[in-house]
Short mmCIF file of C-alpha atoms in Angstrom, two decimals:
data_model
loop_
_atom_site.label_atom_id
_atom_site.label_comp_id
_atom_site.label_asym_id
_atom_site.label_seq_id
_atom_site.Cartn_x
_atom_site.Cartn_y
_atom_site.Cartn_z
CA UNK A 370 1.41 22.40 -37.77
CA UNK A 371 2.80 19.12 -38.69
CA UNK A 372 2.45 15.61 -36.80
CA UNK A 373 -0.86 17.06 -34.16
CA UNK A 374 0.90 19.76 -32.72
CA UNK A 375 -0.62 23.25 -32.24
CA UNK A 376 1.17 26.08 -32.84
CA UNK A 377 2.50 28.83 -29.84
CA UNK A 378 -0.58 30.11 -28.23
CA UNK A 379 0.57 33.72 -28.89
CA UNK A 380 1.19 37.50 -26.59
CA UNK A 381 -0.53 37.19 -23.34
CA UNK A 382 -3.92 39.17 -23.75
CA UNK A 383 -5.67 40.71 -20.67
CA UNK A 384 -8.98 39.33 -20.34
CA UNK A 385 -8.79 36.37 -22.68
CA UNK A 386 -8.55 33.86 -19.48
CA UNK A 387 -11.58 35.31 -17.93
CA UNK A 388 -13.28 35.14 -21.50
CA UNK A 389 -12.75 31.43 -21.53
CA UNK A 390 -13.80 31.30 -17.85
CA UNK A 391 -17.26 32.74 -18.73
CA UNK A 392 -16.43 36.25 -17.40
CA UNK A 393 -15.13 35.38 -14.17
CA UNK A 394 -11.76 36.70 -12.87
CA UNK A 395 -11.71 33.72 -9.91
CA UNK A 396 -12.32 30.96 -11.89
CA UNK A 397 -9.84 31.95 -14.34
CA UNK A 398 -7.20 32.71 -11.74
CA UNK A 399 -8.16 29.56 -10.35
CA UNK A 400 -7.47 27.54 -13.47
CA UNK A 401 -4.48 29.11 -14.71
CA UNK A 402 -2.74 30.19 -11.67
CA UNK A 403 -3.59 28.25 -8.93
CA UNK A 404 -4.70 24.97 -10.62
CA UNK A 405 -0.99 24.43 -12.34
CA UNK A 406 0.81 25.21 -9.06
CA UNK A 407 -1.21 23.09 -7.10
CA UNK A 408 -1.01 19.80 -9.54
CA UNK A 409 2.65 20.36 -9.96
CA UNK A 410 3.33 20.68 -5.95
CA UNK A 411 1.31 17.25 -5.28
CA UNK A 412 2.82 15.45 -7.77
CA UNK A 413 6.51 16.58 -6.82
CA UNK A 414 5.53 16.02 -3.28
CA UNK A 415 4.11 12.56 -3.96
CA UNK A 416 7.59 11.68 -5.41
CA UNK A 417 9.63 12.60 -2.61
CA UNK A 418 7.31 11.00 -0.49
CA UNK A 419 6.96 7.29 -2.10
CA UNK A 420 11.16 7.06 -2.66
CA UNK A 421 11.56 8.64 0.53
CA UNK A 422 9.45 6.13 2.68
CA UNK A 423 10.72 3.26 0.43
CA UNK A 424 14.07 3.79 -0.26
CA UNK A 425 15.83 6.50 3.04
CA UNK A 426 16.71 3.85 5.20
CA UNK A 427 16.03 0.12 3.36
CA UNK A 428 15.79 -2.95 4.78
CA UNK A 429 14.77 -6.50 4.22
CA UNK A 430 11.33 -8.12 5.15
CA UNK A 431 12.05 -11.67 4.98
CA UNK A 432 14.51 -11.85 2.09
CA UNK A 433 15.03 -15.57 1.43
CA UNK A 434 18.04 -17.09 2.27
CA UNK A 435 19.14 -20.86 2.57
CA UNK A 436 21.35 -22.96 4.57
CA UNK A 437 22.76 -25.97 3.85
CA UNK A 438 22.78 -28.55 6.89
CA UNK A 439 20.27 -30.74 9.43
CA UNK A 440 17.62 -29.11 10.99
CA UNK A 441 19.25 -28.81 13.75
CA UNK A 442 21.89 -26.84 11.93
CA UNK A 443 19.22 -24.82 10.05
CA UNK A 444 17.71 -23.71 13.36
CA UNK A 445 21.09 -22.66 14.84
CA UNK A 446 21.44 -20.30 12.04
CA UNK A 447 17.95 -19.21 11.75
CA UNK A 448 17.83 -18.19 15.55
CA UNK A 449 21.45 -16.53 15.43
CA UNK A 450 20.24 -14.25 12.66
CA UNK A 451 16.72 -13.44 14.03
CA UNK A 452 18.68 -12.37 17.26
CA UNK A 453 20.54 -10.00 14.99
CA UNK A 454 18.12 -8.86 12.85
CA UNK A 455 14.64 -9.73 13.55
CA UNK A 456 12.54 -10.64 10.16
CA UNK A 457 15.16 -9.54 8.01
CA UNK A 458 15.64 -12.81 6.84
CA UNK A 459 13.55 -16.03 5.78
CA UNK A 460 15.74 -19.09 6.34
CA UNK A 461 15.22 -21.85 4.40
CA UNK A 462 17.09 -25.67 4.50
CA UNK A 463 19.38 -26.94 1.80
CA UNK A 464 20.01 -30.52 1.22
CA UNK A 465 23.83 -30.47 0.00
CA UNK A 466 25.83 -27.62 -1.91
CA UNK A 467 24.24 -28.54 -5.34
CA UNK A 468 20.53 -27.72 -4.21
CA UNK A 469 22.26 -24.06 -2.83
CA UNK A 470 24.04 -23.83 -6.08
CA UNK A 471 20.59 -24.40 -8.18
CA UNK A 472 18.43 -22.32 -5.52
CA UNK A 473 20.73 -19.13 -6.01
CA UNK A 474 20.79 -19.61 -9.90
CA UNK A 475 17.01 -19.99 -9.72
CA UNK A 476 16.42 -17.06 -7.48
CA UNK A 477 14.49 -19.22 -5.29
CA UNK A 478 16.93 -17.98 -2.47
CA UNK A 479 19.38 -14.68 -2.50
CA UNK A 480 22.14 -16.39 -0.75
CA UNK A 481 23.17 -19.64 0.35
CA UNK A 482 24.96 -20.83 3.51
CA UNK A 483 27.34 -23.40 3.54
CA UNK A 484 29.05 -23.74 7.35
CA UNK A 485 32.25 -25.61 8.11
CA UNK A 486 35.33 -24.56 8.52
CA UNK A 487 35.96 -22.36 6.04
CA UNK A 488 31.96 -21.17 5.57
CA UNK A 489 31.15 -20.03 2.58
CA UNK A 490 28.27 -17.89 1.15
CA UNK A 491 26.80 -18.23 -2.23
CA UNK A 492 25.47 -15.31 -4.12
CA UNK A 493 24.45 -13.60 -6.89
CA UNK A 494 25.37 -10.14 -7.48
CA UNK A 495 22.75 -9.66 -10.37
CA UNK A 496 20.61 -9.01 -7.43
CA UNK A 497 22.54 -5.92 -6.90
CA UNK A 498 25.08 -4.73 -4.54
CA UNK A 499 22.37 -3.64 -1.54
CA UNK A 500 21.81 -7.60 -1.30
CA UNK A 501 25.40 -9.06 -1.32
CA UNK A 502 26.24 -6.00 0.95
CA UNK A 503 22.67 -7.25 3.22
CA UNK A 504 23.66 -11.18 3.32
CA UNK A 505 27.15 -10.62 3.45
CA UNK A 506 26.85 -8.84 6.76
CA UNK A 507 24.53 -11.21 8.41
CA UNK A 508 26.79 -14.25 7.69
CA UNK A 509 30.11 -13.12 8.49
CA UNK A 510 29.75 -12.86 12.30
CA UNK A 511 28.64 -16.39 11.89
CA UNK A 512 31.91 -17.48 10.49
CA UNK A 513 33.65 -15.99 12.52
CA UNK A 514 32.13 -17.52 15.54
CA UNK A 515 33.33 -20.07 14.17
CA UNK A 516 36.95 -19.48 13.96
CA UNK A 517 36.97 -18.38 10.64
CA UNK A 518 36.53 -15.78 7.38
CA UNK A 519 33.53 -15.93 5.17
CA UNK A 520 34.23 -16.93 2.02
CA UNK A 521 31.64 -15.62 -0.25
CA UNK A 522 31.21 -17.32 -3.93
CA UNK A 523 29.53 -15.12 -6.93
CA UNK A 524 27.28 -17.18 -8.82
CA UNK A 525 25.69 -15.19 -11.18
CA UNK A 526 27.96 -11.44 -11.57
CA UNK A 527 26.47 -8.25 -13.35
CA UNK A 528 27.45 -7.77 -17.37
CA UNK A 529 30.34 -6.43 -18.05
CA UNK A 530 28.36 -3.75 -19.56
CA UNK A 531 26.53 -2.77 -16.46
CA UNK A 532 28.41 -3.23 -13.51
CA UNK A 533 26.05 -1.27 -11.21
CA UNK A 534 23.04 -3.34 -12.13
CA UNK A 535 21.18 -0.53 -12.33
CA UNK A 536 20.54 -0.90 -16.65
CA UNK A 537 17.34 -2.37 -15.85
CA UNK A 538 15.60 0.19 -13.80
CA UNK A 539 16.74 3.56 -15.76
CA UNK A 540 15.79 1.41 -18.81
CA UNK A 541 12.37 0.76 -17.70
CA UNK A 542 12.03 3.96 -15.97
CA UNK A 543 12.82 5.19 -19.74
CA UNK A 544 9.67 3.35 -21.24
CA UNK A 545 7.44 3.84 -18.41
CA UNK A 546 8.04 7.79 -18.68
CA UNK A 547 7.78 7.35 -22.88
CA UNK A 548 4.36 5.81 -22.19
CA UNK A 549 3.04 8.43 -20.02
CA UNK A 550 4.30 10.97 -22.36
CA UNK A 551 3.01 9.33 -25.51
CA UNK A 552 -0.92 9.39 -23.47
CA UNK A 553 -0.72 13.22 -22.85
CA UNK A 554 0.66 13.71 -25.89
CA UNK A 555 -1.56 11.48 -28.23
CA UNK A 556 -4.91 13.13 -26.11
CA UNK A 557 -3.67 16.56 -26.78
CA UNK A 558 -3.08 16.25 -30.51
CA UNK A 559 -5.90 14.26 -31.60
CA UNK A 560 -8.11 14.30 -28.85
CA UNK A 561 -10.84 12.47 -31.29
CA UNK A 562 -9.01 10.12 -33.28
CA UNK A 563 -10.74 6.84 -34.08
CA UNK A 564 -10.04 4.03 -31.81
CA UNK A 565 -8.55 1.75 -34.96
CA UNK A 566 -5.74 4.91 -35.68
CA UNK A 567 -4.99 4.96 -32.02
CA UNK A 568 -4.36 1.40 -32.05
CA UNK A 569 -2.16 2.03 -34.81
CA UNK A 570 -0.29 4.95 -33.27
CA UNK A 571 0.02 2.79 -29.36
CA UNK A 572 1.40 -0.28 -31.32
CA UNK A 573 3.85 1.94 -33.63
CA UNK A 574 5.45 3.34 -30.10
CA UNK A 575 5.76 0.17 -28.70
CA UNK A 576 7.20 -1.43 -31.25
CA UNK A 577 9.75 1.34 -32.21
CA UNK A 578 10.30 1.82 -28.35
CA UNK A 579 11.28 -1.90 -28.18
CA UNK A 580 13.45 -2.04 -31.03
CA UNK A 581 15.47 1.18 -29.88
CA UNK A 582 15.68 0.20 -26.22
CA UNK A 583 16.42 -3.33 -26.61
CA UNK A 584 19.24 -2.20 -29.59
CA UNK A 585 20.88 0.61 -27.16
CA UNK A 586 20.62 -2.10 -23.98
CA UNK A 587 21.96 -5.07 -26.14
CA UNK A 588 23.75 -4.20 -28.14
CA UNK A 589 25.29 -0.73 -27.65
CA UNK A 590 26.20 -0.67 -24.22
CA UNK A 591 26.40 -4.69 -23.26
CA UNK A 592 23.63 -4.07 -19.82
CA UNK A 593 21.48 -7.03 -20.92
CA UNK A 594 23.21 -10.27 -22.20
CA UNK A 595 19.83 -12.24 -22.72
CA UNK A 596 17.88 -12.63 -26.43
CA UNK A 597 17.61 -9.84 -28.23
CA UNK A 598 14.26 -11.40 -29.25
CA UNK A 599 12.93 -12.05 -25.41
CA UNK A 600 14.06 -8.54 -24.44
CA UNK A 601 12.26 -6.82 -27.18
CA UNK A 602 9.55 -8.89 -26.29
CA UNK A 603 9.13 -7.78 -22.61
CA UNK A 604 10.12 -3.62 -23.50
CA UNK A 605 7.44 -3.70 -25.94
CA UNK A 606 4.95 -5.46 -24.02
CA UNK A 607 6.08 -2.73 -21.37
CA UNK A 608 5.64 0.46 -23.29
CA UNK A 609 2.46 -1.21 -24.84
CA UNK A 610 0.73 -1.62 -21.04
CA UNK A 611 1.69 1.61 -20.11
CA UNK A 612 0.80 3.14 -23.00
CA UNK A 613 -2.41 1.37 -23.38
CA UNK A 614 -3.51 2.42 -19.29
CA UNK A 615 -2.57 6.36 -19.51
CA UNK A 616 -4.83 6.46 -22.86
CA UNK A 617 -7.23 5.27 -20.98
CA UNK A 618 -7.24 7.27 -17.78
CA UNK A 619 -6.67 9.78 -19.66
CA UNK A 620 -10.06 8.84 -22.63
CA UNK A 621 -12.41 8.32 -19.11
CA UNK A 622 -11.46 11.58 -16.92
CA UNK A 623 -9.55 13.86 -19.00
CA UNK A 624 -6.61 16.32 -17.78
CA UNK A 625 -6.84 15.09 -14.81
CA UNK A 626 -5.52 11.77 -15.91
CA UNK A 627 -2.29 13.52 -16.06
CA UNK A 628 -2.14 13.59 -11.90
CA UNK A 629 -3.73 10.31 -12.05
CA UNK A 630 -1.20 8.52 -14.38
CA UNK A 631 2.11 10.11 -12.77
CA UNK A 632 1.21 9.05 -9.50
CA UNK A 633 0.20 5.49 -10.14
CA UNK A 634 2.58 4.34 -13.34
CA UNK A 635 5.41 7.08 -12.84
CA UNK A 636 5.95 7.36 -9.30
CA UNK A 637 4.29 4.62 -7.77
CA UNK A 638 5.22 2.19 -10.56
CA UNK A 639 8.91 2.91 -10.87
CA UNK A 640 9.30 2.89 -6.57
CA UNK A 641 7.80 -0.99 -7.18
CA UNK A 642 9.55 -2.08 -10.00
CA UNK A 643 12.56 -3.33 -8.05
CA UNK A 644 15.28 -2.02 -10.39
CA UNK A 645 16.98 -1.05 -7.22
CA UNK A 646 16.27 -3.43 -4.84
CA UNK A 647 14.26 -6.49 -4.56
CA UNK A 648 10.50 -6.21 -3.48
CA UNK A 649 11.27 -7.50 0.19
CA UNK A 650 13.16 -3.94 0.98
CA UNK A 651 10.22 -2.19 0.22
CA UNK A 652 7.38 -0.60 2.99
CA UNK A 653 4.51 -3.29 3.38
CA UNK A 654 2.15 -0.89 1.60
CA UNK A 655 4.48 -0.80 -1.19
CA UNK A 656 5.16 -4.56 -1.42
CA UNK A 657 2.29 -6.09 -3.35
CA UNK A 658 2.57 -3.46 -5.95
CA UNK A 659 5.86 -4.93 -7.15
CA UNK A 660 3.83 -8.01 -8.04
CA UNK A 661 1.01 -6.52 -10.02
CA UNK A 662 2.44 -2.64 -11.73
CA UNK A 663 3.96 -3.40 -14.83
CA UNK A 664 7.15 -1.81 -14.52
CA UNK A 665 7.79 -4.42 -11.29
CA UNK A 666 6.47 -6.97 -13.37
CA UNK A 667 8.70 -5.99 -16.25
CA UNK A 668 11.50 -5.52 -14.12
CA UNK A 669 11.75 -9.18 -12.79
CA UNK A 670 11.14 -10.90 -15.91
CA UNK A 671 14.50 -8.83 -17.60
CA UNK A 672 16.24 -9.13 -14.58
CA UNK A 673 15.14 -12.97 -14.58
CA UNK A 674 15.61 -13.38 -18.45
CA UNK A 675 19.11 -11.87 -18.47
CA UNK A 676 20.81 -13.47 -15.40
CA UNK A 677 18.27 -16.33 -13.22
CA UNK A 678 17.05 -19.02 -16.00
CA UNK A 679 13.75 -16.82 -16.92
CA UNK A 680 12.66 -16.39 -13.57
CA UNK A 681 9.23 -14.27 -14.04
CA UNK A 682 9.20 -13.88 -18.18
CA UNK A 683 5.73 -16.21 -18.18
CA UNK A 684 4.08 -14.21 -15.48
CA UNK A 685 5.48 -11.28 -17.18
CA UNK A 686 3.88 -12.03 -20.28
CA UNK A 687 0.18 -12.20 -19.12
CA UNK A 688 0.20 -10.17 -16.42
CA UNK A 689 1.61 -7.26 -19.29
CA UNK A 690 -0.77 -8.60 -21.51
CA UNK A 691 -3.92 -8.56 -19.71
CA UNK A 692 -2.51 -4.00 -18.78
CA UNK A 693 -2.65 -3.91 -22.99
CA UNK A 694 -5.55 -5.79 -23.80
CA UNK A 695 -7.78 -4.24 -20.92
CA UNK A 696 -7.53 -0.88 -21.09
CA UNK A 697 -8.03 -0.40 -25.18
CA UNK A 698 -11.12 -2.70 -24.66
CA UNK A 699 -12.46 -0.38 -22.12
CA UNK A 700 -11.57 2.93 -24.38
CA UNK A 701 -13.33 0.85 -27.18
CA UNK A 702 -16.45 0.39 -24.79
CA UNK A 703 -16.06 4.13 -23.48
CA UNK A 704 -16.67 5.30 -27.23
CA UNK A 705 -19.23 2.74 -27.65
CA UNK A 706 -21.50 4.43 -24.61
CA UNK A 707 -20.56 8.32 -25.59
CA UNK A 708 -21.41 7.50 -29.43
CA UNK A 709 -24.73 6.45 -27.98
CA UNK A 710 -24.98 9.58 -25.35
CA UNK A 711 -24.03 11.85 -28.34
CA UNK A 712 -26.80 10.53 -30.33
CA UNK A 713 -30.18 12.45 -30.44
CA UNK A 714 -33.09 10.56 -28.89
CA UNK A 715 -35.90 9.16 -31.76
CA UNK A 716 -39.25 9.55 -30.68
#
């Protein structure tokens, strides 16, 4: 068949399993019964187990805030909300409503507190509605303990075209899954292909991935008013790293990378990447993965590129880099030492 595929397998035929199992009945009940159900089971439980702990009942560890004020002020506020809401927020002083205004653009802070009489709150809803909802709650009894309303200031609102924020995760999620497809699928067709054609056929689904997701999230439906240029950029570099790591898992152990891969790019990596919420709402054991999977990586550097003056596109660029550039080295070196295995010894 065309393109690496292999045609239907065929009727079912008694015996055939336990053929390929060298005559035993077990092991080939074992491997085509009970192997399937059991892979399929962990890796369906491991999802509902990751988003559940992460995501049934979120809140923030130290989200950064600031206020604008004197110390003294500062550590009014800071003590009012810790009596609220112990840890959930990181307060930080503000010289004057400029510095608030650049902090919040920069994402240096999520919010920004300005008392007086009205108080006002700046935000950013790019950071998604579970954040305005978060800071907007912990303020207001603040402003009204002082005799007022909280008056709460957008800085930096969604796109038009994505007024959910939620373009950037199922976009990513959408090139993460692509790249774990592409290594099962790239393993299984041509399980021996020369490194120099694979590098040919990882860098033609990156590139096409790039150009089709960054077109359709551009320029189709409006979700991501940044460069064209920058976005294609950090989708291909995206696809590319993922693409790049299940090709090798799956070069070094086999099927088994399949379990392997879902668990750590799929389901671990798309809990991390913050398309939903920032990386302070997530479980401490989840935390530090937002900073070094590539889809959390990816995820702030669009987010960043689109909406907070590039905030994470650098990072995003080695840090993606060094997930392309690593693994293919290491599938080159893999061939390298099986070539020599495969050779016969010269006496």
């Amino acid at each position: 068949m065309p393109g690496g595929f292999t045609p239907p397998p065929g009727p079912a035929e008694a015996g055939v399993e336990t053929q390929r199992s060298e005559g035993s009945a077990v092991a080939a009940l074992a491997r085509g019964v009970g192997v399937p159900a059991l892979v399929a089971t962990l890796i369906g439980l491991a999802f509902v187990v990751v988003f559940l702990d992460a995501f049934h009942a979120p809140v923030p560890h130290g989200l950064p805030v600031g206020v604008v004020g004197s110390a003294a002020q500062v550590d009014q506020v800071r003590t009012a909300l810790d009596r609220a809401a112990p840890g959930d927020l990181a307060v930080s002083r503000l010289t004057d409503e400029a510095a608030a205004r650049s902090a919040v653009l920069q994402r240096d802070v999520y919010a920004a507190f300005l008392p007086g009489a009205p108080a006002r709150l700046l935000t950013a809803g790019a950071n998604g509605q579970g954040v305005t909802m978060t800071v907007t709650q912990a303020f207001t009894p603040l402003a009204q303990q002082a005799g007022g309303q909280l008056q709460a200031e957008d800085l930096r609102p969604l796109a038009p075209g994505d007024t959910r924020g939620l373009g950037i995760f199922y976009g990513s999620f959408g090139v993460v899954l692509g790249g774990f497809l592409f290594g099962i699928q790239s393993y299984s067709a041509a399980p021996k292909l020369p490194l120099r054609w694979r590098l040919v056929s990882i860098g033609l689904f990156a590139v096409v991935s790039a150009l089709l997701v960054t077109w359709a999230a551009t320029v189709v439906y409006a979700a991501l008013p940044a460069g064209f240029g920058t976005v294609a950029v950090l989708v291909g570099l995206l696809a590319l790293s993922v693409a790049a790591t299940a090709a090798l898992v799956l070069r070094a152990i086999g099927s088994a990378g399949t379990f392997v891969t879902s668990l750590g790019l799929v389901i671990l990596g798309n809990a991390t990447s913050t398309g939903n919420l920032p990386a302070e709402y997530l479980p401490p054991w989840l935390h530090p993965l937002a900073e070094v999977l590539p889809p959390g990586v990816a995820v702030r550097a669009l987010r960043g590129a689109t909406y907070f003056a590039d905030d994470g596109v650098t990072r995003a660029l080695w840090v993606l880099g060094l997930w392309s550039v690593v693994p293919l080295a290491l599938i080159a070196l893999l061939d390298a030492v099986r070539r020599g295995q495969a050779r016969p010894s010269r006496r």
